PDB file of C-alpha atoms and ligand atoms in Angstrom:
ATOM      1  CA  MET J  38      -0.120  -0.360  -0.203  1.00  0.00           C
ATOM      2  CA  ASP J  39       1.054   3.530  -0.496  1.00  0.00           C
ATOM      3  CA  ALA J  40      -0.164   7.063   1.498  1.00  0.00           C
ATOM      4  CA  ILE J  41       1.431  10.111   0.745  1.00  0.00           C
ATOM      5  CA  VAL J  42       2.609  11.638   4.047  1.00  0.00           C
ATOM      6  CA  ASN J  43       4.954  15.045   4.404  1.00  0.00           C
ATOM      7  CA  GLY J  44       5.166  15.500   0.735  1.00  0.00           C
ATOM      8  CA  VAL J  45       6.730  11.948  -0.370  1.00  0.00           C
ATOM      9  CA  LYS J  46       5.064   8.890  -1.340  1.00  0.00           C
ATOM     10  CA  LEU J  47       5.550   5.818   1.399  1.00  0.00           C
ATOM     11  CA  HIS J  48       4.961   2.067   0.402  1.00  0.00           C
ATOM     12  CA  TYR J  49       3.848  -0.228   3.544  1.00  0.00           C
ATOM     13  CA  GLU J  50       2.640  -3.122   4.262  1.00  0.00           C
ATOM     14  CA  VAL J  51       0.278  -4.258   7.532  1.00  0.00           C
ATOM     15  CA  HIS J  52      -0.145  -7.283   8.442  1.00  0.00           C
ATOM     16  CA  GLY J  53      -2.677  -9.297  11.268  1.00  0.00           C
ATOM     17  CA  ARG J  54      -4.744  -8.433  13.948  1.00  0.00           C
ATOM     18  CA  GLY J  55      -4.003  -7.079  17.375  1.00  0.00           C
ATOM     19  CA  SER J  56      -1.530  -5.250  19.501  1.00  0.00           C
ATOM     20  CA  SER J  57       0.450  -3.152  16.905  1.00  0.00           C
ATOM     21  CA  VAL J  58       4.834  -3.276  16.448  1.00  0.00           C
ATOM     22  CA  LEU J  59       6.236  -1.010  13.822  1.00  0.00           C
ATOM     23  CA  PHE J  60       9.114  -2.607  12.000  1.00  0.00           C
ATOM     24  CA  ILE J  61      12.288  -0.031  11.142  1.00  0.00           C
ATOM     25  CA  HIS J  62      14.752  -1.221   8.782  1.00  0.00           C
ATOM     26  CA  GLY J  63      18.734  -0.406   8.179  1.00  0.00           C
ATOM     27  CA  PHE J  64      20.233   1.608   5.411  1.00  0.00           C
ATOM     28  CA  PRO J  65      19.852   1.098   2.522  1.00  0.00           C
ATOM     29  CA  LEU J  66      17.838  -1.753   2.531  1.00  0.00           C
ATOM     30  CA  SER J  67      13.246  -1.933   2.423  1.00  0.00           C
ATOM     31  CA  GLY J  68      10.551  -3.592   4.512  1.00  0.00           C
ATOM     32  CA  GLU J  69      11.547  -6.859   2.829  1.00  0.00           C
ATOM     33  CA  LEU J  70      14.470  -7.550   6.207  1.00  0.00           C
ATOM     34  CA  TRP J  71      11.190  -8.015   8.139  1.00  0.00           C
ATOM     35  CA  GLN J  72       9.735 -10.778   6.036  1.00  0.00           C
ATOM     36  CA  ALA J  73      10.678 -13.719   8.625  1.00  0.00           C
ATOM     37  CA  CYS J  74       8.400 -11.991  10.714  1.00  0.00           C
ATOM     38  CA  ILE J  75       5.155 -12.058   8.832  1.00  0.00           C
ATOM     39  CA  GLU J  76       3.449 -15.875   8.310  1.00  0.00           C
ATOM     40  CA  PRO J  77       4.658 -16.759  12.688  1.00  0.00           C
ATOM     41  CA  MET J  78       3.167 -13.120  13.665  1.00  0.00           C
ATOM     42  CA  LYS J  79       0.401 -12.118  12.078  1.00  0.00           C
ATOM     43  CA  ASN J  80      -2.204 -13.966  14.414  1.00  0.00           C
ATOM     44  CA  ASP J  81      -1.206 -12.690  17.651  1.00  0.00           C
ATOM     45  CA  TYR J  82      -0.145  -8.725  15.811  1.00  0.00           C
ATOM     46  CA  ARG J  83      -0.685  -5.889  13.938  1.00  0.00           C
ATOM     47  CA  LEU J  84       2.532  -5.467  12.026  1.00  0.00           C
ATOM     48  CA  ILE J  85       3.016  -2.242  10.063  1.00  0.00           C
ATOM     49  CA  ILE J  86       6.002  -2.674   7.890  1.00  0.00           C
ATOM     50  CA  PRO J  87       7.096   1.055   6.240  1.00  0.00           C
ATOM     51  CA  ASP J  88       9.776   1.159   3.635  1.00  0.00           C
ATOM     52  CA  LEU J  89      11.478   4.665   4.752  1.00  0.00           C
ATOM     53  CA  ARG J  90      11.526   7.894   2.370  1.00  0.00           C
ATOM     54  CA  GLY J  91      13.787   6.890   0.019  1.00  0.00           C
ATOM     55  CA  HIS J  92      14.568   3.047   0.052  1.00  0.00           C
ATOM     56  CA  GLY J  93      12.246  -0.118  -1.792  1.00  0.00           C
ATOM     57  CA  GLN J  94       9.779   1.413  -3.076  1.00  0.00           C
ATOM     58  CA  SER J  95       8.936   4.707  -1.325  1.00  0.00           C
ATOM     59  CA  GLU J  96       9.661   8.101  -2.974  1.00  0.00           C
ATOM     60  CA  ALA J  97      13.250   9.892  -2.208  1.00  0.00           C
ATOM     61  CA  SER J  98      13.471  13.554  -1.260  1.00  0.00           C
ATOM     62  CA  GLU J  99      16.613  15.161  -2.034  1.00  0.00           C
ATOM     63  CA  GLN J 100      16.982  15.449   2.074  1.00  0.00           C
ATOM     64  CA  ALA J 101      16.244  13.489   4.846  1.00  0.00           C
ATOM     65  CA  SER J 102      17.222  13.819   8.619  1.00  0.00           C
ATOM     66  CA  MET J 103      16.188  11.176  11.570  1.00  0.00           C
ATOM     67  CA  GLY J 104      13.729  13.611  12.570  1.00  0.00           C
ATOM     68  CA  ARG J 105      12.248  13.808   8.784  1.00  0.00           C
ATOM     69  CA  TYR J 106      11.758   9.398   9.317  1.00  0.00           C
ATOM     70  CA  ALA J 107      10.100   9.883  12.426  1.00  0.00           C
ATOM     71  CA  ASP J 108       7.896  12.236  11.217  1.00  0.00           C
ATOM     72  CA  ASP J 109       6.901   9.856   8.316  1.00  0.00           C
ATOM     73  CA  LEU J 110       6.132   6.908  10.781  1.00  0.00           C
ATOM     74  CA  ARG J 111       4.187   9.449  13.079  1.00  0.00           C
ATOM     75  CA  ALA J 112       2.088  10.191  10.090  1.00  0.00           C
ATOM     76  CA  LEU J 113       1.940   6.197   8.839  1.00  0.00           C
ATOM     77  CA  LEU J 114       0.513   5.376  12.377  1.00  0.00           C
ATOM     78  CA  ASP J 115      -2.502   8.274  11.555  1.00  0.00           C
ATOM     79  CA  GLU J 116      -3.116   6.715   8.511  1.00  0.00           C
ATOM     80  CA  VAL J 117      -3.236   3.602   9.301  1.00  0.00           C
ATOM     81  CA  GLY J 118      -5.627   4.246  11.800  1.00  0.00           C
ATOM     82  CA  GLU J 119      -3.111   3.222  15.041  1.00  0.00           C
ATOM     83  CA  ARG J 120      -4.121   4.721  17.954  1.00  0.00           C
ATOM     84  CA  ASN J 121      -2.126   3.122  20.845  1.00  0.00           C
ATOM     85  CA  PRO J 122       1.326   3.167  21.523  1.00  0.00           C
ATOM     86  CA  VAL J 123       2.741   0.309  19.539  1.00  0.00           C
ATOM     87  CA  VAL J 124       6.078  -1.793  20.068  1.00  0.00           C
ATOM     88  CA  VAL J 125       9.007  -0.475  17.575  1.00  0.00           C
ATOM     89  CA  VAL J 126      11.517  -1.971  16.246  1.00  0.00           C
ATOM     90  CA  GLY J 127      14.561  -1.198  15.042  1.00  0.00           C
ATOM     91  CA  HIS J 128      17.203  -2.588  12.667  1.00  0.00           C
ATOM     92  CA  SER J 129      20.856  -0.343  12.454  1.00  0.00           C
ATOM     93  CA  MET J 130      19.731   2.914  11.069  1.00  0.00           C
ATOM     94  CA  GLY J 131      16.221   1.654  11.786  1.00  0.00           C
ATOM     95  CA  GLY J 132      17.594   1.644  15.778  1.00  0.00           C
ATOM     96  CA  TYR J 133      18.576   5.247  15.262  1.00  0.00           C
ATOM     97  CA  VAL J 134      15.169   6.199  13.759  1.00  0.00           C
ATOM     98  CA  ALA J 135      13.833   4.583  16.423  1.00  0.00           C
ATOM     99  CA  PHE J 136      15.352   6.986  18.912  1.00  0.00           C
ATOM    100  CA  GLU J 137      14.580  10.101  17.404  1.00  0.00           C
ATOM    101  CA  PHE J 138      10.669   8.412  17.667  1.00  0.00           C
ATOM    102  CA  PHE J 139      10.363   7.956  20.830  1.00  0.00           C
ATOM    103  CA  ARG J 140      12.423  11.497  21.878  1.00  0.00           C
ATOM    104  CA  ARG J 141       9.472  12.721  19.537  1.00  0.00           C
ATOM    105  CA  TYR J 142       7.033  11.108  20.308  1.00  0.00           C
ATOM    106  CA  PRO J 143       7.104   8.721  23.650  1.00  0.00           C
ATOM    107  CA  GLU J 144       3.594   8.815  24.161  1.00  0.00           C
ATOM    108  CA  LEU J 145       3.413   6.064  21.151  1.00  0.00           C
ATOM    109  CA  VAL J 146       6.112   3.895  22.432  1.00  0.00           C
ATOM    110  CA  GLN J 147       5.566   1.324  24.588  1.00  0.00           C
ATOM    111  CA  GLY J 148       8.796  -1.102  23.925  1.00  0.00           C
ATOM    112  CA  LEU J 149      11.687  -1.309  22.055  1.00  0.00           C
ATOM    113  CA  VAL J 150      13.477  -4.089  20.393  1.00  0.00           C
ATOM    114  CA  LEU J 151      16.842  -2.983  19.080  1.00  0.00           C
ATOM    115  CA  THR J 152      18.742  -4.912  16.423  1.00  0.00           C
ATOM    116  CA  ASN J 153      22.444  -4.946  15.293  1.00  0.00           C
ATOM    117  CA  THR J 154      22.373  -0.859  16.290  1.00  0.00           C
ATOM    118  CA  ARG J 155      24.344   1.597  18.058  1.00  0.00           C
ATOM    119  CA  GLY J 156      23.668   4.588  20.813  1.00  0.00           C
ATOM    120  CA  VAL J 157      26.642   6.427  20.264  1.00  0.00           C
ATOM    121  CA  ALA J 158      26.709   9.156  17.319  1.00  0.00           C
ATOM    122  CA  ASP J 159      29.410   9.328  14.789  1.00  0.00           C
ATOM    123  CA  THR J 160      33.114  10.374  15.296  1.00  0.00           C
ATOM    124  CA  GLU J 161      34.140  13.340  13.335  1.00  0.00           C
ATOM    125  CA  GLU J 162      35.934  11.224  10.974  1.00  0.00           C
ATOM    126  CA  GLY J 163      33.196   8.825  10.779  1.00  0.00           C
ATOM    127  CA  ARG J 164      31.180  11.824   9.357  1.00  0.00           C
ATOM    128  CA  GLN J 165      32.925  12.882   7.174  1.00  0.00           C
ATOM    129  CA  GLY J 166      33.520   9.279   5.465  1.00  0.00           C
ATOM    130  CA  ARG J 167      30.070   9.276   4.917  1.00  0.00           C
ATOM    131  CA  TYR J 168      29.780  13.029   3.394  1.00  0.00           C
ATOM    132  CA  ASP J 169      32.041  11.421   1.375  1.00  0.00           C
ATOM    133  CA  THR J 170      30.132   8.557   0.213  1.00  0.00           C
ATOM    134  CA  ALA J 171      27.241  10.307  -0.315  1.00  0.00           C
ATOM    135  CA  GLU J 172      29.197  12.537  -2.764  1.00  0.00           C
ATOM    136  CA  ARG J 173      30.192   9.400  -4.568  1.00  0.00           C
ATOM    137  CA  VAL J 174      26.639   8.050  -5.094  1.00  0.00           C
ATOM    138  CA  ARG J 175      25.599  11.056  -6.270  1.00  0.00           C
ATOM    139  CA  ARG J 176      27.778  10.577  -8.993  1.00  0.00           C
ATOM    140  CA  GLU J 177      27.998   7.012  -9.558  1.00  0.00           C
ATOM    141  CA  GLY J 178      25.224   5.478  -8.284  1.00  0.00           C
ATOM    142  CA  SER J 179      24.134   3.635  -5.256  1.00  0.00           C
ATOM    143  CA  GLN J 180      25.824   0.593  -6.698  1.00  0.00           C
ATOM    144  CA  VAL J 181      28.992   2.297  -4.737  1.00  0.00           C
ATOM    145  CA  VAL J 182      27.157   1.192  -1.176  1.00  0.00           C
ATOM    146  CA  ALA J 183      25.746  -2.066  -2.335  1.00  0.00           C
ATOM    147  CA  GLU J 184      29.105  -3.033  -3.427  1.00  0.00           C
ATOM    148  CA  SER J 185      31.224  -2.214  -0.274  1.00  0.00           C
ATOM    149  CA  MET J 186      28.039  -3.288   2.227  1.00  0.00           C
ATOM    150  CA  SER J 187      27.317  -6.494   0.675  1.00  0.00           C
ATOM    151  CA  LYS J 188      31.161  -7.859   1.864  1.00  0.00           C
ATOM    152  CA  LYS J 189      30.585  -6.544   5.165  1.00  0.00           C
ATOM    153  CA  LEU J 190      26.365  -7.376   6.154  1.00  0.00           C
ATOM    154  CA  PHE J 191      26.735 -11.394   6.492  1.00  0.00           C
ATOM    155  CA  ALA J 192      28.292 -13.329   8.853  1.00  0.00           C
ATOM    156  CA  SER J 193      30.738 -15.679   7.196  1.00  0.00           C
ATOM    157  CA  ASN J 194      29.202 -18.598   6.071  1.00  0.00           C
ATOM    158  CA  ALA J 195      25.949 -17.024   4.880  1.00  0.00           C
ATOM    159  CA  PRO J 196      23.984 -18.405   1.248  1.00  0.00           C
ATOM    160  CA  GLY J 197      26.103 -16.324  -1.894  1.00  0.00           C
ATOM    161  CA  GLU J 198      22.356 -15.710  -3.599  1.00  0.00           C
ATOM    162  CA  LEU J 199      21.476 -14.393   0.102  1.00  0.00           C
ATOM    163  CA  VAL J 200      24.042 -11.634  -0.355  1.00  0.00           C
ATOM    164  CA  SER J 201      23.207 -11.045  -4.230  1.00  0.00           C
ATOM    165  CA  HIS J 202      19.696 -10.869  -3.582  1.00  0.00           C
ATOM    166  CA  TRP J 203      20.606  -8.141  -1.142  1.00  0.00           C
ATOM    167  CA  ARG J 204      23.388  -5.808  -3.176  1.00  0.00           C
ATOM    168  CA  GLU J 205      20.460  -6.022  -5.522  1.00  0.00           C
ATOM    169  CA  VAL J 206      17.896  -4.278  -3.220  1.00  0.00           C
ATOM    170  CA  MET J 207      20.771  -1.961  -2.475  1.00  0.00           C
ATOM    171  CA  ALA J 208      21.950  -0.840  -5.635  1.00  0.00           C
ATOM    172  CA  ALA J 209      18.024  -0.303  -6.275  1.00  0.00           C
ATOM    173  CA  THR J 210      17.247   2.141  -3.747  1.00  0.00           C
ATOM    174  CA  PRO J 211      17.507   5.475  -5.635  1.00  0.00           C
ATOM    175  CA  PRO J 212      20.826   7.651  -5.255  1.00  0.00           C
ATOM    176  CA  GLU J 213      19.070  10.795  -3.786  1.00  0.00           C
ATOM    177  CA  GLY J 214      17.679   8.202  -1.316  1.00  0.00           C
ATOM    178  CA  VAL J 215      20.273   7.168   0.014  1.00  0.00           C
ATOM    179  CA  ALA J 216      22.636  10.025  -0.296  1.00  0.00           C
ATOM    180  CA  ALA J 217      19.485  11.443   1.885  1.00  0.00           C
ATOM    181  CA  ALA J 218      20.519   8.746   4.434  1.00  0.00           C
ATOM    182  CA  LEU J 219      23.909   8.871   4.937  1.00  0.00           C
ATOM    183  CA  HIS J 220      23.984  12.849   5.284  1.00  0.00           C
ATOM    184  CA  ALA J 221      20.883  11.723   7.978  1.00  0.00           C
ATOM    185  CA  MET J 222      23.205   9.471   9.746  1.00  0.00           C
ATOM    186  CA  ALA J 223      26.311  11.556   9.442  1.00  0.00           C
ATOM    187  CA  GLU J 224      24.233  14.144  11.809  1.00  0.00           C
ATOM    188  CA  ARG J 225      22.159  12.167  13.879  1.00  0.00           C
ATOM    189  CA  PRO J 226      22.719  12.750  17.999  1.00  0.00           C
ATOM    190  CA  ASP J 227      24.323  10.541  20.427  1.00  0.00           C
ATOM    191  CA  SER J 228      21.140   8.374  21.887  1.00  0.00           C
ATOM    192  CA  THR J 229      23.267   7.774  25.116  1.00  0.00           C
ATOM    193  CA  GLU J 230      21.179   9.433  27.369  1.00  0.00           C
ATOM    194  CA  THR J 231      17.969   8.666  25.398  1.00  0.00           C
ATOM    195  CA  LEU J 232      18.837   4.766  26.619  1.00  0.00           C
ATOM    196  CA  GLU J 233      19.592   5.832  30.254  1.00  0.00           C
ATOM    197  CA  ASP J 234      15.906   7.702  30.081  1.00  0.00           C
ATOM    198  CA  PHE J 235      14.309   4.726  28.504  1.00  0.00           C
ATOM    199  CA  SER J 236      12.588   2.867  31.737  1.00  0.00           C
ATOM    200  CA  ARG J 237      10.287   0.873  29.494  1.00  0.00           C
ATOM    201  CA  PRO J 238      10.770  -2.830  28.303  1.00  0.00           C
ATOM    202  CA  LEU J 239      13.755  -3.237  25.884  1.00  0.00           C
ATOM    203  CA  LEU J 240      15.045  -5.717  24.057  1.00  0.00           C
ATOM    204  CA  ILE J 241      18.609  -5.310  22.360  1.00  0.00           C
ATOM    205  CA  LEU J 242      20.029  -7.907  19.958  1.00  0.00           C
ATOM    206  CA  ALA J 243      23.363  -8.528  18.219  1.00  0.00           C
ATOM    207  CA  GLY J 244      24.233 -10.480  16.074  1.00  0.00           C
ATOM    208  CA  GLU J 245      28.063 -12.330  17.555  1.00  0.00           C
ATOM    209  CA  GLU J 246      29.586 -11.683  13.994  1.00  0.00           C
ATOM    210  CA  ASP J 247      28.242  -8.313  13.197  1.00  0.00           C
ATOM    211  CA  THR J 248      31.084  -5.895  11.832  1.00  0.00           C
ATOM    212  CA  ILE J 249      29.434  -3.075  11.298  1.00  0.00           C
ATOM    213  CA  THR J 250      27.745  -2.604  14.391  1.00  0.00           C
ATOM    214  CA  PRO J 251      29.557  -5.575  17.205  1.00  0.00           C
ATOM    215  CA  PRO J 252      28.756  -6.906  19.889  1.00  0.00           C
ATOM    216  CA  ALA J 253      30.406  -4.503  21.830  1.00  0.00           C
ATOM    217  CA  ASP J 254      28.118  -1.735  20.219  1.00  0.00           C
ATOM    218  CA  ALA J 255      24.663  -3.479  21.757  1.00  0.00           C
ATOM    219  CA  GLU J 256      26.339  -4.036  25.373  1.00  0.00           C
ATOM    220  CA  ALA J 257      26.746  -0.251  25.592  1.00  0.00           C
ATOM    221  CA  MET J 258      23.929  -0.093  24.778  1.00  0.00           C
ATOM    222  CA  SER J 259      22.571  -2.121  27.606  1.00  0.00           C
ATOM    223  CA  GLU J 260      24.600  -0.633  30.222  1.00  0.00           C
ATOM    224  CA  ALA J 261      23.152   2.690  29.439  1.00  0.00           C
ATOM    225  CA  ALA J 262      19.397   1.307  29.548  1.00  0.00           C
ATOM    226  CA  VAL J 263      19.500  -0.501  33.169  1.00  0.00           C
ATOM    227  CA  GLY J 264      16.494  -2.862  33.246  1.00  0.00           C
ATOM    228  CA  SER J 265      16.952  -3.886  29.369  1.00  0.00           C
ATOM    229  CA  GLU J 266      17.687  -7.146  27.968  1.00  0.00           C
ATOM    230  CA  LEU J 267      20.777  -8.572  26.081  1.00  0.00           C
ATOM    231  CA  LEU J 268      20.881 -11.418  23.621  1.00  0.00           C
ATOM    232  CA  VAL J 269      23.817 -12.299  21.173  1.00  0.00           C
ATOM    233  CA  ILE J 270      23.061 -14.019  18.595  1.00  0.00           C
ATOM    234  CA  SER J 271      25.541 -16.951  16.736  1.00  0.00           C
ATOM    235  CA  GLY J 272      25.709 -17.878  13.133  1.00  0.00           C
ATOM    236  CA  ALA J 273      24.355 -14.556  11.744  1.00  0.00           C
ATOM    237  CA  GLY J 274      25.936 -10.697  11.087  1.00  0.00           C
ATOM    238  CA  HIS J 275      24.699  -7.284   9.886  1.00  0.00           C
ATOM    239  CA  MET J 276      21.456  -8.950   8.934  1.00  0.00           C
ATOM    240  CA  LEU J 277      19.993 -11.019  12.056  1.00  0.00           C
ATOM    241  CA  PRO J 278      16.743 -10.967  11.187  1.00  0.00           C
ATOM    242  CA  ILE J 279      17.385 -12.190   7.525  1.00  0.00           C
ATOM    243  CA  GLU J 280      20.390 -14.364   8.727  1.00  0.00           C
ATOM    244  CA  GLN J 281      18.351 -16.578  11.742  1.00  0.00           C
ATOM    245  CA  PRO J 282      14.868 -15.563  11.212  1.00  0.00           C
ATOM    246  CA  GLN J 283      13.465 -18.366  13.433  1.00  0.00           C
ATOM    247  CA  GLN J 284      15.600 -17.255  16.457  1.00  0.00           C
ATOM    248  CA  PHE J 285      14.912 -13.667  15.168  1.00  0.00           C
ATOM    249  CA  VAL J 286      11.111 -14.025  16.060  1.00  0.00           C
ATOM    250  CA  ALA J 287      11.267 -16.216  18.881  1.00  0.00           C
ATOM    251  CA  GLN J 288      13.025 -13.907  20.814  1.00  0.00           C
ATOM    252  CA  LEU J 289      10.894 -10.883  19.425  1.00  0.00           C
ATOM    253  CA  GLU J 290       7.987 -12.750  20.248  1.00  0.00           C
ATOM    254  CA  GLN J 291       8.897 -13.784  24.099  1.00  0.00           C
ATOM    255  CA  PHE J 292       9.387 -10.595  24.599  1.00  0.00           C
ATOM    256  CA  LEU J 293       5.641  -9.326  23.492  1.00  0.00           C
ATOM    257  CA  ASP J 294       4.633 -11.733  25.260  1.00  0.00           C
ATOM    258  CA  SER J 295       6.351 -11.182  28.095  1.00  0.00           C
ATOM    259  CA  MET J 296       4.927  -7.080  27.980  1.00  0.00           C
ATOM    260  CA  SER J 297       1.860  -7.866  29.417  1.00  0.00           C
ATOM    261  CA  ASP J 298       2.919 -10.354  32.192  1.00  0.00           C
ATOM    262  CA  PRO J 299       3.164  -7.469  35.105  1.00  0.00           C
ATOM    263  CA  ASP J 300       6.355  -9.513  36.639  1.00  0.00           C
ATOM    264  CA  VAL J 301       8.460  -9.324  33.900  1.00  0.00           C
ATOM    265  CA  HIS J 302       7.604  -5.259  33.002  1.00  0.00           C
ATOM    266  CA  GLY J 303       6.194  -3.996  36.097  1.00  0.00           C
ATOM    267  CA  SER J 304       3.357  -0.910  35.288  1.00  0.00           C
ATOM    268  CA  TRP J 305       4.301  -1.184  31.505  1.00  0.00           C
ATOM    269  CA  THR J 306       1.247  -3.725  31.111  1.00  0.00           C
ATOM    270  CA  ARG J 307      -1.377  -1.988  29.235  1.00  0.00           C
ATOM    271  CA  TRP J 308      -0.031  -3.409  25.800  1.00  0.00           C
ATOM    272  CA  GLY J 309      -1.536  -6.769  24.726  1.00  0.00           C
TER     273      GLY J 309
HETATM  274  C1  MLT H 198      22.315   0.105   8.664  1.00  0.00           C
HETATM  275  O1  MLT H 198      23.131  -0.739   8.098  1.00  0.00           O
HETATM  276  O2  MLT H 198      21.912   1.083   8.938  1.00  0.00           O
HETATM  277  C2  MLT H 198      23.803   1.113   8.798  1.00  0.00           C
HETATM  278  O3  MLT H 198      25.317   1.191   7.967  1.00  0.00           O
HETATM  279  C3  MLT H 198      24.332   1.840   9.853  1.00  0.00           C
HETATM  280  C4  MLT H 198      25.151   2.461  10.036  1.00  0.00           C
HETATM  281  O4  MLT H 198      26.054   2.497   8.942  1.00  0.00           O
HETATM  282  O5  MLT H 198      25.752   3.398  11.061  1.00  0.00           O
END
């Protein structure tokens, strides 16, 4: 389905019924990242799965920021008639968007699942690297990022077809969307304080072989967020939801189930 939000056409899918879960994919990927969640979860939950602006089948804009992505998602929740707080699941850049979504719309966030992401901002060198890459992408196309990232996304034993499929997904992302996302990531704030203040249910997942956001990043987030739950999954790199789909879904469902258990999550029992 498509909706016009904040001046761009946003593509999204909604599956199932029940308490809502909003899934935010990473860079430069698409909602397809969450495909393994749909069948096993749709009988119990309402899954809201957008393509961020400039990604997948959503329209690109010249500029993007974590705030703009977050505002798009806020508008999308209105569009799909969502009136209750949701659990937000963010992968990598989707985690950066989730932090901003929580800072802007805390009343809409019931809990958070962060997979393959980090809380800290870029270093000065990292930021400059993103600006340089954005320039190259504008000149030479998204292939630049597709080639370099496809070598780093997966654990060493990932099937070749998986790697080539996702290389194609990244290469098909509009250069304008890729460049805008690189700027948005470079300019994102540090979210350590957000984690320190986040007193709601929080699950942090990491891939043992993730070299983009290594388990140490997940550990740092978990140390900042008292009461969070941290799991490092073996046989997975940066694409944990794709590489270990059964484990990912099992952990997610267990976390969602526990949210309606007052013994586990104290006062956060309105959901479910
Ligand atoms: C992502 O996978 O979303 C990005 O690679 C994260 C990043 O570059 O910081």
